[in-house]
Short mmCIF file of C-alpha atoms in Angstrom, two decimals:
data_model
loop_
_atom_site.label_atom_id
_atom_site.label_comp_id
_atom_site.label_asym_id
_atom_site.label_seq_id
_atom_site.Cartn_x
_atom_site.Cartn_y
_atom_site.Cartn_z
CA MET A 1 88.66 116.45 61.75
CA THR A 2 87.13 113.23 63.08
CA SER A 3 88.40 110.03 61.46
CA GLU A 4 85.82 108.28 59.32
CA LEU A 5 86.29 105.16 61.43
CA ASN A 6 85.05 106.65 64.69
CA ARG A 7 82.17 108.84 63.58
CA ASP A 8 78.72 108.50 65.07
CA ILE A 9 75.61 108.05 62.95
CA LEU A 10 72.07 109.41 62.92
CA PHE A 11 69.30 106.94 62.02
CA SER A 12 65.89 107.94 60.65
CA ILE A 13 63.43 105.48 62.20
CA LYS A 14 59.64 105.32 61.96
CA PRO A 15 57.78 106.17 65.19
CA LYS A 16 56.34 102.67 65.69
CA TYR A 17 59.87 101.22 65.64
CA VAL A 18 61.28 104.00 67.84
CA HIS A 19 58.58 103.09 70.36
CA LEU A 20 59.74 99.43 70.29
CA ILE A 21 63.39 100.52 70.67
CA LEU A 22 62.59 102.72 73.67
CA GLU A 23 60.65 99.84 75.25
CA GLY A 24 63.68 97.56 74.77
CA LYS A 25 61.82 95.15 72.47
CA LYS A 26 63.65 96.08 69.25
CA THR A 27 67.41 95.76 69.74
CA ILE A 28 68.53 95.38 66.11
CA GLU A 29 67.91 98.00 63.40
CA VAL A 30 68.10 96.62 59.84
CA ARG A 31 69.55 98.74 57.01
CA LYS A 32 70.54 98.26 53.36
CA THR A 33 73.94 99.88 53.83
CA LYS A 34 76.76 99.51 56.33
CA CYS A 35 78.64 102.48 57.75
CA LYS A 36 82.43 102.49 57.94
CA SER A 37 82.55 103.36 61.62
CA ILE A 38 84.28 100.91 63.93
CA PRO A 39 81.74 99.24 66.28
CA LYS A 40 81.25 100.77 69.72
CA PHE A 41 80.23 104.08 68.13
CA ARG A 42 77.12 106.07 69.04
CA GLY A 43 73.90 105.95 67.09
CA PHE A 44 71.44 108.81 67.41
CA ILE A 45 67.77 107.97 66.91
CA TYR A 46 65.68 110.42 64.88
CA CYS A 47 61.93 109.71 65.01
CA THR A 48 60.51 110.40 61.55
CA ASN A 49 57.55 112.69 61.03
CA ASP A 50 55.16 109.86 60.11
CA LEU A 51 51.59 111.16 60.14
CA SER A 52 50.12 107.66 60.57
CA TYR A 53 51.78 107.12 63.99
CA THR A 54 52.65 109.73 66.60
CA LEU A 55 55.11 108.93 69.37
CA TRP A 56 54.32 110.82 72.59
CA LYS A 57 56.51 111.22 75.65
CA CYS A 58 54.95 112.15 78.96
CA ASP A 59 57.19 113.34 81.77
CA VAL A 60 55.64 112.10 85.01
CA ASN A 61 58.62 113.26 87.09
CA ALA A 62 57.91 116.95 86.77
CA PHE A 63 57.19 118.93 89.93
CA ALA A 64 54.96 121.92 90.49
CA ARG A 65 54.19 123.56 93.83
CA GLY A 66 56.03 120.80 95.71
CA ARG A 67 54.16 117.84 94.24
CA ALA A 68 54.57 115.52 91.26
CA VAL A 69 52.49 116.40 88.21
CA ASN A 70 52.39 115.30 84.61
CA ARG A 71 53.86 117.78 82.19
CA PRO A 72 52.10 118.12 78.84
CA ASP A 73 52.89 115.32 76.44
CA LEU A 74 55.77 115.95 74.05
CA ASN A 75 55.36 114.96 70.41
CA CYS A 76 58.58 113.16 69.47
CA ASN A 77 57.92 112.93 65.73
CA GLY A 78 60.47 114.88 63.71
CA ARG A 79 62.97 114.94 66.62
CA ILE A 80 66.09 113.18 67.88
CA VAL A 81 64.80 111.21 70.86
CA ALA A 82 67.70 109.03 72.09
CA HIS A 83 71.20 107.75 71.53
CA CYS A 84 72.70 104.30 71.93
CA THR A 85 75.91 102.33 71.52
CA ILE A 86 76.35 100.14 68.45
CA PRO A 87 78.78 97.34 69.38
CA VAL A 88 78.12 95.02 66.42
CA ILE A 89 76.88 95.21 62.84
CA ASP A 90 75.68 91.86 61.46
CA GLU A 91 75.45 90.95 57.80
CA TYR A 92 72.36 89.13 56.52
CA LYS A 93 72.89 87.50 53.14
CA TRP A 94 70.16 86.39 50.78
CA ASP A 95 69.78 82.61 50.61
CA SER A 96 68.77 82.04 46.97
CA GLU A 97 68.20 78.33 47.59
CA ASN A 98 65.60 78.87 50.34
CA LEU A 99 64.45 82.29 49.05
CA CYS A 100 64.89 84.00 52.41
CA TYR A 101 67.52 85.85 54.43
CA ASP A 102 70.08 83.85 56.40
CA ILE A 103 69.09 85.01 59.88
CA ASP A 104 68.15 82.82 62.84
CA ASP A 105 64.76 83.14 64.56
CA ASP A 106 66.15 84.64 67.79
CA THR A 107 67.99 87.37 65.89
CA LEU A 108 64.97 88.00 63.66
CA ALA A 109 62.79 88.48 66.76
CA LYS A 110 65.18 91.22 67.97
CA THR A 111 64.50 93.17 64.75
CA CYS A 112 60.71 93.14 65.34
CA LEU A 113 60.39 92.23 61.65
CA THR A 114 59.36 89.10 59.76
CA GLN A 115 61.13 87.31 56.91
CA ALA A 116 58.44 88.79 54.63
CA ASP A 117 59.36 92.29 55.86
CA LEU A 118 63.06 91.63 55.18
CA ILE A 119 62.32 90.25 51.71
CA GLU A 120 60.15 93.26 50.82
CA TYR A 121 62.76 95.69 52.17
CA GLY A 122 65.97 94.03 50.96
CA GLN A 123 64.75 92.49 47.70
CA GLY A 124 67.52 89.89 47.76
CA LYS A 125 70.38 92.30 48.51
CA THR A 126 72.59 91.99 51.59
CA LEU A 127 71.17 93.66 54.70
CA TYR A 128 72.94 94.85 57.84
CA GLY A 129 71.77 94.58 61.44
CA TYR A 130 72.92 97.35 63.77
CA HIS A 131 72.77 96.11 67.38
CA LEU A 132 71.42 98.85 69.66
CA GLU A 133 72.69 98.75 73.24
CA TYR A 134 72.47 101.15 76.17
CA VAL A 135 69.62 103.14 74.63
CA MET A 136 69.41 106.49 76.44
CA PRO A 137 66.16 108.39 75.81
CA TYR A 138 66.37 112.16 76.15
CA CYS A 139 64.24 114.07 78.65
CA GLY A 140 63.01 116.19 75.78
CA PRO A 141 63.21 115.50 72.05
CA THR A 142 65.86 117.51 70.20
CA ARG A 143 65.52 119.35 66.90
CA LEU A 144 67.75 118.39 63.96
CA GLU A 145 69.18 121.90 63.79
CA GLU A 146 71.06 121.17 67.03
CA ALA A 147 73.13 118.39 65.38
CA TRP A 148 75.90 118.38 62.78
CA ALA A 149 76.59 115.98 59.92
CA TRP A 150 79.74 115.12 58.01
CA GLN A 151 79.18 115.65 54.28
CA PRO A 152 81.49 114.51 51.45
CA TYR A 153 83.58 117.25 49.86
CA LYS A 154 86.14 116.43 47.14
CA GLU A 155 87.11 112.74 47.25
CA GLU A 156 88.36 111.86 50.78
CA LEU A 157 87.66 115.22 52.42
CA MET A 158 84.60 115.71 54.65
CA VAL A 159 83.11 118.99 55.91
CA LYS A 160 80.87 119.57 58.90
CA THR A 161 77.48 121.12 58.10
CA SER A 162 74.19 121.53 59.91
CA ILE A 163 71.49 118.99 59.15
CA LYS A 164 68.86 120.67 57.00
CA ARG A 165 66.63 117.60 56.62
CA PRO A 166 66.57 114.11 58.11
CA PRO A 167 68.66 111.42 56.41
CA GLN A 168 66.87 108.94 54.13
CA SER A 169 68.32 106.05 56.15
CA TRP A 170 71.33 107.27 58.19
CA CYS A 171 74.18 109.76 57.98
CA TYR A 172 77.42 110.45 59.85
CA VAL A 173 77.13 113.03 62.63
CA SER A 174 79.52 114.84 64.92
CA GLY A 175 79.62 117.92 67.09
CA VAL A 176 76.29 117.26 68.74
CA GLY A 177 76.95 119.56 71.68
CA VAL A 178 73.54 119.20 73.28
CA PHE A 179 74.27 115.51 73.97
CA GLU A 180 77.75 115.88 75.45
#
C-alpha cells in the first residue's frame, strides 16, 4: 500500500479556473483543507461539469491525408484534463484585525482570486494554497473511471477503489495507469 505521505491528489476545479491553469495564469489553487502528502507530489486536475462554462480543447496537430487538420473539439467538462507537481502548500490565516486574509498581492494574483473571493470562500477559516508547477495537459481528457482513489477503511487502513463521482474538493488517488 502507498504511504499516506506520498499519495497524489485529484482536485475538482471549475472550468473557468482550469482554463486559467492551462494558460499558466493561475498557479495557486486555494482550498479549505490541507492534504497530508509531502510536497512534490502529483495533483490531477478534474474539470467539473459546470453547465455555465464549457472548456473545449481543439487538437490542431492532427493529420489526415498527409496534411494538418483540426480534429473536432473535445469537451473537457467532467474529465481529468492534466496533472502537475505540487512543491509547496501555503497557509493563509485570517487577519481579524484587518478583516482579510494574510496573503500578499503577488501571491493573491497567482490565485486569480480577490480578497473578497477568499473571504466569501473561507469565511474566516484558514485556507491553503497549493502551488501548481509543471502543468501537463493531456492530449485527450480522461474519464474518472480510469483513476483510483484511496478511501478510509477502519481507522488507519486505506483501500483502493474506483472513483464513482468527482470529489467535492479533492481526494487521494493512486494507480492511475493511463497517466504512467
